[in-house]
mmCIF file of C-alpha atoms in Angstrom:
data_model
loop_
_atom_site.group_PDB
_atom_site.id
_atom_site.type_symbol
_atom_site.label_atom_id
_atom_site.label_comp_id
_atom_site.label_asym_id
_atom_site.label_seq_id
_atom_site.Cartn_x
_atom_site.Cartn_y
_atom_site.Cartn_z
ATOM 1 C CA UNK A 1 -8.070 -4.464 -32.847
ATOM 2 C CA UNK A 2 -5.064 -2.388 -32.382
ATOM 3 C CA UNK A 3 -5.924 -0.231 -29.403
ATOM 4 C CA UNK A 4 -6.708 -3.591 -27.466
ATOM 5 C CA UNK A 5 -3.988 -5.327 -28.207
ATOM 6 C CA UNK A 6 -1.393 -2.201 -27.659
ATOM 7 C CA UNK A 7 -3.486 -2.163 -24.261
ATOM 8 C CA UNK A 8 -3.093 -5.381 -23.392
ATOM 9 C CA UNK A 9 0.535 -5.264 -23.881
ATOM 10 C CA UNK A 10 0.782 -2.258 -21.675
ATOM 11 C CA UNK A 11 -1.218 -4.237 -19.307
ATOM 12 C CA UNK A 12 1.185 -7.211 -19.078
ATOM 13 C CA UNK A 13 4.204 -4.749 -18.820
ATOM 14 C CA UNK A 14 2.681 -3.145 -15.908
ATOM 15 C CA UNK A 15 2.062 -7.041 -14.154
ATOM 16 C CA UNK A 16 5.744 -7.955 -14.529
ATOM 17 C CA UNK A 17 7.073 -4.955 -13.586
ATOM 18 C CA UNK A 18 8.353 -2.882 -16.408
ATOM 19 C CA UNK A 19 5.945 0.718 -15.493
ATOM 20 C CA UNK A 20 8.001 2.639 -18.231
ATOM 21 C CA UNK A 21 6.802 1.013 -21.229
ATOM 22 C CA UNK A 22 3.563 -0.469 -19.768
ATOM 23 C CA UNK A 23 2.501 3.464 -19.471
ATOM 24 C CA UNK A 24 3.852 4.433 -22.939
ATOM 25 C CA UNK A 25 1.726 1.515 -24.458
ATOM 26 C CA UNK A 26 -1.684 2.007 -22.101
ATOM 27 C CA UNK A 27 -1.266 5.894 -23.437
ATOM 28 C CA UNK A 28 -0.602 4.240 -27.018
ATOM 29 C CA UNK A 29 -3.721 2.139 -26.511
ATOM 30 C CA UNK A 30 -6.204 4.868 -25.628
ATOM 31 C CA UNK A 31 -5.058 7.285 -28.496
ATOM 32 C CA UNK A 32 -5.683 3.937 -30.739
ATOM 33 C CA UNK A 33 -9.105 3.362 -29.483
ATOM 34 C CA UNK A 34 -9.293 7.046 -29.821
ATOM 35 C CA UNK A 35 -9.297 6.972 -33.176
ATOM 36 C CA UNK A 36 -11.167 3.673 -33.376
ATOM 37 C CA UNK A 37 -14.132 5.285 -31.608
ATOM 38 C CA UNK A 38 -13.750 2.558 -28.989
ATOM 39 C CA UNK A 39 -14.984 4.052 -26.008
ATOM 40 C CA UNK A 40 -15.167 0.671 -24.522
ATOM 41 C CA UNK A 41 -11.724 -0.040 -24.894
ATOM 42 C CA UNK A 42 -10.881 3.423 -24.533
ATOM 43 C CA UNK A 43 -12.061 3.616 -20.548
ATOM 44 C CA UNK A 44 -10.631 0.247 -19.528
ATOM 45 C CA UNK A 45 -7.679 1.214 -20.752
ATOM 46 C CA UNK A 46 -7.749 4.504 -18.949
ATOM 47 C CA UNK A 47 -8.729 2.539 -15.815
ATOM 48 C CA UNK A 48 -5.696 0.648 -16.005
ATOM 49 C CA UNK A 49 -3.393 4.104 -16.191
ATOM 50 C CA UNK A 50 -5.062 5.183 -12.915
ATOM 51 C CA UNK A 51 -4.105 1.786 -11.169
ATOM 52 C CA UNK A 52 -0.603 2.021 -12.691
ATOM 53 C CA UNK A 53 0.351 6.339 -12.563
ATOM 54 C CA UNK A 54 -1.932 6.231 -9.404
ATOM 55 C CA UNK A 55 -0.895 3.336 -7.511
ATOM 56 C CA UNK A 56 2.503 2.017 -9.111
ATOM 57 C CA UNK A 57 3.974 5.651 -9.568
ATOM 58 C CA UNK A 58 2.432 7.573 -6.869
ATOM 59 C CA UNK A 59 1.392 10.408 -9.328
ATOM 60 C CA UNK A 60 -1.965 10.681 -7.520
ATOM 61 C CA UNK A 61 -3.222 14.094 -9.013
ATOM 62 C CA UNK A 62 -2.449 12.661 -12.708
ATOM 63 C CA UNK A 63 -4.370 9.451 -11.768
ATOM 64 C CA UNK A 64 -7.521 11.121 -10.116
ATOM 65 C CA UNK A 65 -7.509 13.303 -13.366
ATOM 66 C CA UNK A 66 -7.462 10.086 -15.808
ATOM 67 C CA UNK A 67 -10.085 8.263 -13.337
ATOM 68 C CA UNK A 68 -12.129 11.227 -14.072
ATOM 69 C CA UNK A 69 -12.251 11.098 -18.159
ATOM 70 C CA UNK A 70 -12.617 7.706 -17.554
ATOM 71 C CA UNK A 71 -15.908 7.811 -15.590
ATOM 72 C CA UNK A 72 -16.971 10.088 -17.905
ATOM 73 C CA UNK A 73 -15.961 7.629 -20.619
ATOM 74 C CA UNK A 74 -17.837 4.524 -19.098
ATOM 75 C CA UNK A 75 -20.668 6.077 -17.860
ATOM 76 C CA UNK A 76 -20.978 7.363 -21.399
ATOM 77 C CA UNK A 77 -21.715 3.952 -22.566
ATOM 78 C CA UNK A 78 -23.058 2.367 -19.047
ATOM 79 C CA UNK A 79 -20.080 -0.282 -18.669
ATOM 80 C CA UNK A 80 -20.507 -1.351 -15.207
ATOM 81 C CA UNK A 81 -18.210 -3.647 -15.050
ATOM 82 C CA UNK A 82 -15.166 -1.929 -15.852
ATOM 83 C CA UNK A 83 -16.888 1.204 -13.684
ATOM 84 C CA UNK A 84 -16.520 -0.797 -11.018
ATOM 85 C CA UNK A 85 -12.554 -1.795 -12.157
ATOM 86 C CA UNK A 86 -12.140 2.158 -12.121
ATOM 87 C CA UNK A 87 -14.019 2.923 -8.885
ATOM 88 C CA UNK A 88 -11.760 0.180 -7.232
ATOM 89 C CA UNK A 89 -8.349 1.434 -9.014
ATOM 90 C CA UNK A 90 -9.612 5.026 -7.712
ATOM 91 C CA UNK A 91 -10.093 3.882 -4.095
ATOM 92 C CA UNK A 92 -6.690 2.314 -3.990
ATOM 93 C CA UNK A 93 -4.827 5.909 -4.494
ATOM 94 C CA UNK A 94 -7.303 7.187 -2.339
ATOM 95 C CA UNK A 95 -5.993 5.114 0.321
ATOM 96 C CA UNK A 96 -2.649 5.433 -0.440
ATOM 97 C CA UNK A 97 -3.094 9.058 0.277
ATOM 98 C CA UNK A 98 -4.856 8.797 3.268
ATOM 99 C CA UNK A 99 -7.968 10.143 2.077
ATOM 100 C CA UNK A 100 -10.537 6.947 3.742
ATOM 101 C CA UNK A 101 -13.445 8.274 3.617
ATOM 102 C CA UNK A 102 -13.466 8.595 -0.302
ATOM 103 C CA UNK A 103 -11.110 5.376 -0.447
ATOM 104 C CA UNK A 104 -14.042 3.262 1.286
ATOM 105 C CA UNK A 105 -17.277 5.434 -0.678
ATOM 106 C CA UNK A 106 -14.911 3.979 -3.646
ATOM 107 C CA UNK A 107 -14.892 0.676 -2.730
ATOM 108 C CA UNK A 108 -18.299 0.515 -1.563
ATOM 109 C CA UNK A 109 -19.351 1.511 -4.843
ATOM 110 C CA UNK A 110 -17.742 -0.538 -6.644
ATOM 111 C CA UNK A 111 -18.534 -3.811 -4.209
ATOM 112 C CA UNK A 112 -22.281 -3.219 -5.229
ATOM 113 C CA UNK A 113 -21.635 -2.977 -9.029
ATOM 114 C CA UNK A 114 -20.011 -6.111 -8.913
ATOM 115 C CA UNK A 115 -22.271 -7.796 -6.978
ATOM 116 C CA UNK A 116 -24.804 -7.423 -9.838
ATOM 117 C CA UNK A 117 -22.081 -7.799 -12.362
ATOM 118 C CA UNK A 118 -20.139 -11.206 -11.721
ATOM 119 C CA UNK A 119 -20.824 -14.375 -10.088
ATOM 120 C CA UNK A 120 -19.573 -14.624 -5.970
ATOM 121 C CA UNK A 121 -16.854 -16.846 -7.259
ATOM 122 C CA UNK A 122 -15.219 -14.681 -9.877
ATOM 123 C CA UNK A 123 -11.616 -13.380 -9.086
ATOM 124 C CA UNK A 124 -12.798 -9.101 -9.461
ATOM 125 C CA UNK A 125 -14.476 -10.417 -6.283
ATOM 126 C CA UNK A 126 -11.802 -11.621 -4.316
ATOM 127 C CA UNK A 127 -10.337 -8.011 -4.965
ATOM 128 C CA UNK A 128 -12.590 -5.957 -3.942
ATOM 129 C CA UNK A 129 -12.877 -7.953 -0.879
ATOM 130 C CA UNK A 130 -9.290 -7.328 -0.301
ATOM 131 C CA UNK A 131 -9.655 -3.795 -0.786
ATOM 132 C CA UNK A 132 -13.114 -3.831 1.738
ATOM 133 C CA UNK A 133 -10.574 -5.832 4.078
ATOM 134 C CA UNK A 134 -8.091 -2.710 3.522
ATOM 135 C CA UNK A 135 -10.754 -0.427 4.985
ATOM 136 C CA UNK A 136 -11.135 -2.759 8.024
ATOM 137 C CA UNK A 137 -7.581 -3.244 8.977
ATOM 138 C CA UNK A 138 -7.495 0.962 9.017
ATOM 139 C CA UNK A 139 -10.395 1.267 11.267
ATOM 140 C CA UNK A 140 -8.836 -1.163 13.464
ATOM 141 C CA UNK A 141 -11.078 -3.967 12.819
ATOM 142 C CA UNK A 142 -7.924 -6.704 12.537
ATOM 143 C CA UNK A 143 -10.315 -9.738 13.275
ATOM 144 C CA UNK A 144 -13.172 -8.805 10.478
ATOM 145 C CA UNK A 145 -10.519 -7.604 7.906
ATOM 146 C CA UNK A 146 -8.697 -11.152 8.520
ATOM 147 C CA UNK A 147 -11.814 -12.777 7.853
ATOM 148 C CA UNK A 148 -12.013 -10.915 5.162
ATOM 149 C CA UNK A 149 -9.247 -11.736 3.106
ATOM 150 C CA UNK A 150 -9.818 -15.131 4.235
ATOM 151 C CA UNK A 151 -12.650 -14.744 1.966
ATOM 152 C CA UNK A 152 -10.691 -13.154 -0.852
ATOM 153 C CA UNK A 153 -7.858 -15.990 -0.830
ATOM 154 C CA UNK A 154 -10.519 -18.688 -1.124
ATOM 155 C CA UNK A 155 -12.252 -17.010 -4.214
ATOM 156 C CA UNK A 156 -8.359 -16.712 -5.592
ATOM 157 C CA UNK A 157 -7.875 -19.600 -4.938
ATOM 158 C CA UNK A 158 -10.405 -21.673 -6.759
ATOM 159 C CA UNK A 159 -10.410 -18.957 -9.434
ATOM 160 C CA UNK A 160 -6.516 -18.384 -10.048
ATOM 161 C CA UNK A 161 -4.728 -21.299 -8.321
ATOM 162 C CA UNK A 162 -2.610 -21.245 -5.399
ATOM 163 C CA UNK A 163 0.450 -19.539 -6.785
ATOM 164 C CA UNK A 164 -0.857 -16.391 -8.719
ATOM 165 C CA UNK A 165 0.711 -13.421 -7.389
ATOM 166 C CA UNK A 166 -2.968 -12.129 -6.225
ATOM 167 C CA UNK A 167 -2.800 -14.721 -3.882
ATOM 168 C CA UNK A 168 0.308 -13.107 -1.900
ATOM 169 C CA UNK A 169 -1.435 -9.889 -1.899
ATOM 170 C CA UNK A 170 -3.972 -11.197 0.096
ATOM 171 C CA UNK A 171 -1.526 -13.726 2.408
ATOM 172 C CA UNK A 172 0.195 -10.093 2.630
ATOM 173 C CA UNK A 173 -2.646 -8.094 3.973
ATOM 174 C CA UNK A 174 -3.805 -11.243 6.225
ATOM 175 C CA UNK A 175 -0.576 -11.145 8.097
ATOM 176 C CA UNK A 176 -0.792 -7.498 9.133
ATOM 177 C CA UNK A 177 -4.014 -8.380 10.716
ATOM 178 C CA UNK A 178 -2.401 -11.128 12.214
ATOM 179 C CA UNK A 179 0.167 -9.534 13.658
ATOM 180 C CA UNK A 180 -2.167 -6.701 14.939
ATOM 181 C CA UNK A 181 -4.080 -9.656 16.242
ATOM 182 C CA UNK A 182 -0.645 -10.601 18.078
ATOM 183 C CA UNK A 183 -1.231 -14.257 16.347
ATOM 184 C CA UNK A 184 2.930 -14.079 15.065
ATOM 185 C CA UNK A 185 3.331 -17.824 14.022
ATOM 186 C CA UNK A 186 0.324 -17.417 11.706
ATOM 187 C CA UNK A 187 1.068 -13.874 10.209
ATOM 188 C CA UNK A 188 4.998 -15.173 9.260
ATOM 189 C CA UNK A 189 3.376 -18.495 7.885
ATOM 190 C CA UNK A 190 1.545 -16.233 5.513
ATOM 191 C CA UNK A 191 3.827 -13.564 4.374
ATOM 192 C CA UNK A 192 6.703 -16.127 4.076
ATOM 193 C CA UNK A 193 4.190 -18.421 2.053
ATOM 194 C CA UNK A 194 3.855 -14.277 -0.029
ATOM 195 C CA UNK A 195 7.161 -14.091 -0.460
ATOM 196 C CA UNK A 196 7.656 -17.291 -2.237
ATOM 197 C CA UNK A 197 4.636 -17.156 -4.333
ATOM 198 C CA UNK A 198 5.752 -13.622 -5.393
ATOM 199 C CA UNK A 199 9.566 -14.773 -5.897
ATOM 200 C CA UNK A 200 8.588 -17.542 -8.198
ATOM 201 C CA UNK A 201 5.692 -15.910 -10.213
ATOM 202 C CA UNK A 202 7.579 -12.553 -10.729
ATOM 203 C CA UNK A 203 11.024 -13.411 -10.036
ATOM 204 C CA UNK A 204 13.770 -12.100 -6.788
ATOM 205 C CA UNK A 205 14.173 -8.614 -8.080
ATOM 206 C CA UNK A 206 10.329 -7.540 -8.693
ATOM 207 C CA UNK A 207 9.024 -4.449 -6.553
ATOM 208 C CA UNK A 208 6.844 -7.097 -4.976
ATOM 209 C CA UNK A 209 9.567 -8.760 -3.569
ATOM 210 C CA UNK A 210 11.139 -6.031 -1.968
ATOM 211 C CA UNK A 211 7.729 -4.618 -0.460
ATOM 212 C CA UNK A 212 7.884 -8.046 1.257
ATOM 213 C CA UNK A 213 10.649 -8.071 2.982
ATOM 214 C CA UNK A 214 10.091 -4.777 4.089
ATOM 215 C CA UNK A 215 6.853 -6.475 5.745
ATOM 216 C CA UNK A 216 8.933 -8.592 7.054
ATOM 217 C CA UNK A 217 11.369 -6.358 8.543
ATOM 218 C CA UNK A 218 8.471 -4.319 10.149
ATOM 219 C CA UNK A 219 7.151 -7.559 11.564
ATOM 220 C CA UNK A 220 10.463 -8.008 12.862
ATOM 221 C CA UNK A 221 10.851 -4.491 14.552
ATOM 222 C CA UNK A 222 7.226 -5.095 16.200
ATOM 223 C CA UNK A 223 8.549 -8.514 17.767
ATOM 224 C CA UNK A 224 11.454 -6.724 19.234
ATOM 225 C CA UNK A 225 13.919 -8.069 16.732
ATOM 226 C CA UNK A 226 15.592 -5.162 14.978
ATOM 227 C CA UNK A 227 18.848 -7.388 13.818
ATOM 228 C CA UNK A 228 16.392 -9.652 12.085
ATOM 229 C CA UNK A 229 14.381 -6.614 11.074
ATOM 230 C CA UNK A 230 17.679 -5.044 9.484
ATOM 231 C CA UNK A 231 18.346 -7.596 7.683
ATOM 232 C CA UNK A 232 15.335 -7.998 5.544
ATOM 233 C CA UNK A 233 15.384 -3.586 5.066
ATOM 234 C CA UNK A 234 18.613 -4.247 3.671
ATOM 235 C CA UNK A 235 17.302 -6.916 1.484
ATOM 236 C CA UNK A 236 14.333 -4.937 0.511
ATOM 237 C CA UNK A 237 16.332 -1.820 -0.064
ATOM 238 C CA UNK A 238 18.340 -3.436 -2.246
ATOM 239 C CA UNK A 239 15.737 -4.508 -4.371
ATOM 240 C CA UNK A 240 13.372 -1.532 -4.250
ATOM 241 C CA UNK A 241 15.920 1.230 -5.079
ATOM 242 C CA UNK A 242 16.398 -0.132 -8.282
ATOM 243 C CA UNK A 243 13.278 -0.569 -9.755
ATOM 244 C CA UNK A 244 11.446 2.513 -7.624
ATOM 245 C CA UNK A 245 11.886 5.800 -7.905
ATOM 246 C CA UNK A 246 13.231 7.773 -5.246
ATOM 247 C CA UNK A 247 10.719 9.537 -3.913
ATOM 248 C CA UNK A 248 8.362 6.727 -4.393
ATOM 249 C CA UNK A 249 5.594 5.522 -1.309
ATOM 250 C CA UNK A 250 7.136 2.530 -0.789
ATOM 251 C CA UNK A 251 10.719 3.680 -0.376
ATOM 252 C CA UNK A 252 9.656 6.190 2.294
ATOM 253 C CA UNK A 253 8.036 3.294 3.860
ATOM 254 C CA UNK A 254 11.082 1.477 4.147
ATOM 255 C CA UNK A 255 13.661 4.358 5.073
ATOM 256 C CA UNK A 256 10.634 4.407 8.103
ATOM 257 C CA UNK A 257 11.245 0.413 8.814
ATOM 258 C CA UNK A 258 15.184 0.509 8.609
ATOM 259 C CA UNK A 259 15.397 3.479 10.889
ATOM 260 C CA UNK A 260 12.810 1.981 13.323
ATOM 261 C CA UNK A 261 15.373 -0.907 13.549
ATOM 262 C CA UNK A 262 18.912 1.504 13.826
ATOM 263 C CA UNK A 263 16.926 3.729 16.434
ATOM 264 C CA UNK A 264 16.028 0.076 18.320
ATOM 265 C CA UNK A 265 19.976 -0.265 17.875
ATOM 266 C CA UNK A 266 20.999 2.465 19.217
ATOM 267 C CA UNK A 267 22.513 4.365 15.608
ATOM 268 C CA UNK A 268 20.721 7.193 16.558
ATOM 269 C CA UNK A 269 22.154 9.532 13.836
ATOM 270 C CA UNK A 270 21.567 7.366 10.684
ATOM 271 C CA UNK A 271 18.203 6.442 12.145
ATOM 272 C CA UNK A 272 17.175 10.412 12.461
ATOM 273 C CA UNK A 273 18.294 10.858 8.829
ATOM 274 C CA UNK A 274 16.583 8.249 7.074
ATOM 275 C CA UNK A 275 13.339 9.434 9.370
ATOM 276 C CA UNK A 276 13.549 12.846 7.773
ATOM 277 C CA UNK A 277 13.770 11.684 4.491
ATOM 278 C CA UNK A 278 10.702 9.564 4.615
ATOM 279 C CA UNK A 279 8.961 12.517 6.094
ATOM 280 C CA UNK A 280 9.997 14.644 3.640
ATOM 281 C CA UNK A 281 8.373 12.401 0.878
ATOM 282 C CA UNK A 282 5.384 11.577 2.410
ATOM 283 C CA UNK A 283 5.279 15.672 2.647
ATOM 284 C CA UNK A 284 5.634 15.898 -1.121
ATOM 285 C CA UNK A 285 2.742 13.368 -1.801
ATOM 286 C CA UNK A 286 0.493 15.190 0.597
ATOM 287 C CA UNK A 287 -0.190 11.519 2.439
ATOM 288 C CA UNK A 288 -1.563 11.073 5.708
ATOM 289 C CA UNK A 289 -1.620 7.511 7.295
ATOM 290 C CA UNK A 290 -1.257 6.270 11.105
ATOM 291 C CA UNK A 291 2.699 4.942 9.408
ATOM 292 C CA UNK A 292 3.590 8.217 9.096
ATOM 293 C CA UNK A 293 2.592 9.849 12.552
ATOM 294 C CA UNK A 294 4.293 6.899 14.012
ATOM 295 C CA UNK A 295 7.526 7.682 12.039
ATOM 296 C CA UNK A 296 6.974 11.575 13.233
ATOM 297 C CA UNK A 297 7.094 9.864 16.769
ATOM 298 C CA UNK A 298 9.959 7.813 16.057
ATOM 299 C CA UNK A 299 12.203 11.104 14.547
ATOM 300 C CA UNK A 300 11.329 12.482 17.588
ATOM 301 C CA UNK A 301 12.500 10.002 19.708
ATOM 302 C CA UNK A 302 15.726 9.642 17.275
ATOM 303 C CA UNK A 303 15.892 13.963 18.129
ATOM 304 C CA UNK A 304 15.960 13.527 21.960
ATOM 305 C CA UNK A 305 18.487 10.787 22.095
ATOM 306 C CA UNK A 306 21.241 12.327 19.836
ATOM 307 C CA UNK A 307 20.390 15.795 21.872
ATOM 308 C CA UNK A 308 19.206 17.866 18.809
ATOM 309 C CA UNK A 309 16.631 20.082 19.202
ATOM 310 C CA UNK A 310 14.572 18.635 22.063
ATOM 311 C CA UNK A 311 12.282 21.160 21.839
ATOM 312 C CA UNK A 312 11.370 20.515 18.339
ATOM 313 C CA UNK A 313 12.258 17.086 19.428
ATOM 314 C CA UNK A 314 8.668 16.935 21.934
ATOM 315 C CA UNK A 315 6.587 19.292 19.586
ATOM 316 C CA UNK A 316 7.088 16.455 17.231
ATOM 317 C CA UNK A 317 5.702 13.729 19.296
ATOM 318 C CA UNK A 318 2.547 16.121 20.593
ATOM 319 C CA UNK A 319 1.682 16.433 16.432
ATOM 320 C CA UNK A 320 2.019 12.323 16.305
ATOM 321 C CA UNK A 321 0.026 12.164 19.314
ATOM 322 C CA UNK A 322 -3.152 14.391 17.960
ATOM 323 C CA UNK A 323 -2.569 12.846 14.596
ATOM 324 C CA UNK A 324 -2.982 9.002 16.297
ATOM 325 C CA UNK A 325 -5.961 10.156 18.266
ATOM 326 C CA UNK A 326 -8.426 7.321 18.235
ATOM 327 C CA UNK A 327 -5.333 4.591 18.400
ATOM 328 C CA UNK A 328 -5.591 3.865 21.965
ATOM 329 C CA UNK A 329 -1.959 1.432 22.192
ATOM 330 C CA UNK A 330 -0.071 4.436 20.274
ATOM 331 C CA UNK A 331 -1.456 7.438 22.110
ATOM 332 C CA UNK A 332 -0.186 5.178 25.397
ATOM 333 C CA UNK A 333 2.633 4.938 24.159
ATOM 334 C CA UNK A 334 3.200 8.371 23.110
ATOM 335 C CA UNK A 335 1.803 9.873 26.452
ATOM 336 C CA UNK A 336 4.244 7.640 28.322
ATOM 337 C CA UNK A 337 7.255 8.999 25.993
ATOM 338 C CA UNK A 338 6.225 12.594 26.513
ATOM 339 C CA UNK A 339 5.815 12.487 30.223
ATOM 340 C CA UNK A 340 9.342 11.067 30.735
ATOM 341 C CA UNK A 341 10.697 13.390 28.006
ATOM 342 C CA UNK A 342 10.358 16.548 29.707
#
C-alpha cells in the first residue's frame, strides 16, 4: 500500500538523518492512508511525526498537537501497540521540555501496554526501559537508572546486535549515570564504545555523532579537564551546526558545554556570550531542566568575573539556586558561590 510504503520511507529518512524529507514523506504518508481509510497506518504514521517534529525538531506544540489526533486515531481502532509507540514518543518531548511529571505518567503508560503487548525480550522493551531509566537519572536515582539501562542494552542486544545505533543510546544514557555515580573509567568505556557504534552505523557527520562528543566534552568539564572538554565542543560544534538548526535543543546544550569549558579557562567574555545564547533558546522553547539552571549559574559566574552587572550578576545565581532546590551538591555549590560573591 502506498501510504505505508511513503511512511516507511519517511521513517528511514528520519533514522539516517535527513528530517527534511523524512517529514515531507511521514505528512505524504498520512494524507495517503487518509484517503485509503487506513486508520491503522494513518496513527503510526502520525506517531512517528511526533517523535521526529517533537523530538528531532524541537517543535513541541506541533508535536503534542499531532500526538493528540493520533490518540484519537488509535484509540479509534484500539491499537495498543502503536498507543504505546505514541505514549512513549509523547513522553520523550515531554521530557525534553521539562515537563516530568507528564513525561513519566507517559512512560508509565505506555510500560504497561507493552507489557501485555510484546514478549520481555522484544526491542520496544528495551526502549521504554531506557526512557523509565530517563525518569530515574532526573530524580537522582543514578544507581537504579544504571541498572536500568543495563537492562535495556541486554534486550538490544540479543534483539538488535551489538552495533545498532539503539545500542549507543543506551551506552549513552548509562554513562551519565556513571559519571553521576563518580565511576569515570566505566562511563568513558561506554560513551566511547557510543561513539563508535554511532560513527560506523550512521557515519562521522550524523547529529548523533556530534551529541556525543558534546557528552564527552561535558564529561570532560566535570573531571576538571576543560582543554580536553574544548576539544570535543569544537568537534561537536562542528558537526551539529550543520545538520541542526540554530535554535535547536541540542545546540543550546552545547553553547552551555563550550562555555562551561572557556569560563574554566578563564575567556570570560566568549564564555558569557555563548551562555546567553543558550539561555535565550531554551527561553524560546519554554524548557526547564536542572542543565539550564546550572548554565543560569554559570552566566552568572561568567557576569561577576568580567565585572558586568554584578548585581544582575547574583540575582542570577539566587534564581539557579531556587530552581536546583532538591539538588543537594548544586545548591552547595551555589550557596558557597553566593556567600563569597557579595
Amino acid at each position: 500500500m502506498e501510504a505505508a510504503i511513503v511512511g516507511h520511507i519517511g521513517e528511514l529518512q528520519w533514522r539516517t538523518g535527513d528530517l527534511e524529507s523524512a517529514v515531507s514523506n511521514l505528512y505524504e504518508g498520512v494524507a495517503a492512508a487518509e484517503l485509503a481509510n487506513a486508520n491503522d497506518i494513518r496513527g503510526g504514521t502520525l506517531s512517528t511525526l511526533v517523535a521526529v517534529i517533537g523530538f528531532e525538531q524541537a517543535r513541541y506544540g506541533e508535536a503534542l498537537e499531532i500526538a493528540h489526533i493520533a490518540e484519537l486515531a488509535l484509540r479509534g481502532i484500539d491499537d495498543q501497540g502503536r498507543l504505546a509507540n505514541l505514549m512513549s514518543n509523547r513522553g520523550s518531548i515531554y521530557f525534553a521540555k521539562g515537563e516530568y511529571d507528564k513525561a513519566t505518567e507517559d512512560y508509565k503508560a505506555a510500560h504497561a501496554i507493552m507489557q501485555l503487548e510484546y514478549p520481555a525480550n522484544d526491542a520496544r522493551m528495551g526502549q521504554i526501559l531506557n526512557n523509565l531509566a530517563l525518569m530515574r537519572e532526573q530524580g537522582g536515582e543514578h544507581q537504579k537508572a544504571a541498572e536500568r539501562y543495563s537492562e535495556a542494552l541486554e534486550i538490544y542486544e540479543n534483539a538488535l546486535g551489538a552495533s545498532h545505533p539503539q545500542i549507543a543510546l543506551s551506552l549513552a544514557n548509562r554513562a551519565t549515570s556513571l559519571m553521576n555515580l563518580e565511576k569515570v573509567d566505566e562511563a568513558l568505556l561506554d560513551i566511547e564504545r557510543a561513539l563508535a557504534i554511532r560513527i560506523e552505523a550512521l557515519g562521522p557527520e550524523h547529529a548523533s555523532v556530534g551529541e556525543t562528543h558534546r557528552i564527552i566534552a561535558q564529561f570532560a568539564n566535570a573531571a576538571g579537564q576543560p582543554e580536553r572538554a574544548l576539544e570535543s565542543g569544537r568537534l561537536a560544534e562542528s558537526i551539529l551546526t550543520k545538520v541542526l538548526d540554530a535554535k535547536h535543543p541540542e545546540i543550546a546544550s552545547l553553547q552551555a558545554t563550550n562555555a562551561r569549558s572557556l569560563l574554566e579557562l578563564g575567556q570570560h567574555v566568549e564564555a558569557l556570550a555563548m551562555y546567553r545564547s543558550a539561555l535565550e533558546i531554551w527561553g524560546e522553547l519554554d524548557a526547564s531542566s536542572p542543565l539550564i539552571s546550572m548554565t543560569r549559574f554559570h552566566m552568572a559566574r561568567a557576569m561577576w568575573d568580567v565585572g558586568e552587572e554584578r548585581g544582575a550578576a547574583i540575582a542570577m545565581a539566587k534564581q539557579a539556586l531556587v530552581e536546583m532546590e532538591g539538588e543537594a551538591e548544586s545548591v552547595e555549590r551555589i550557596e558557597t558561590w553566593l556567600r563569597s560573591h557579595r
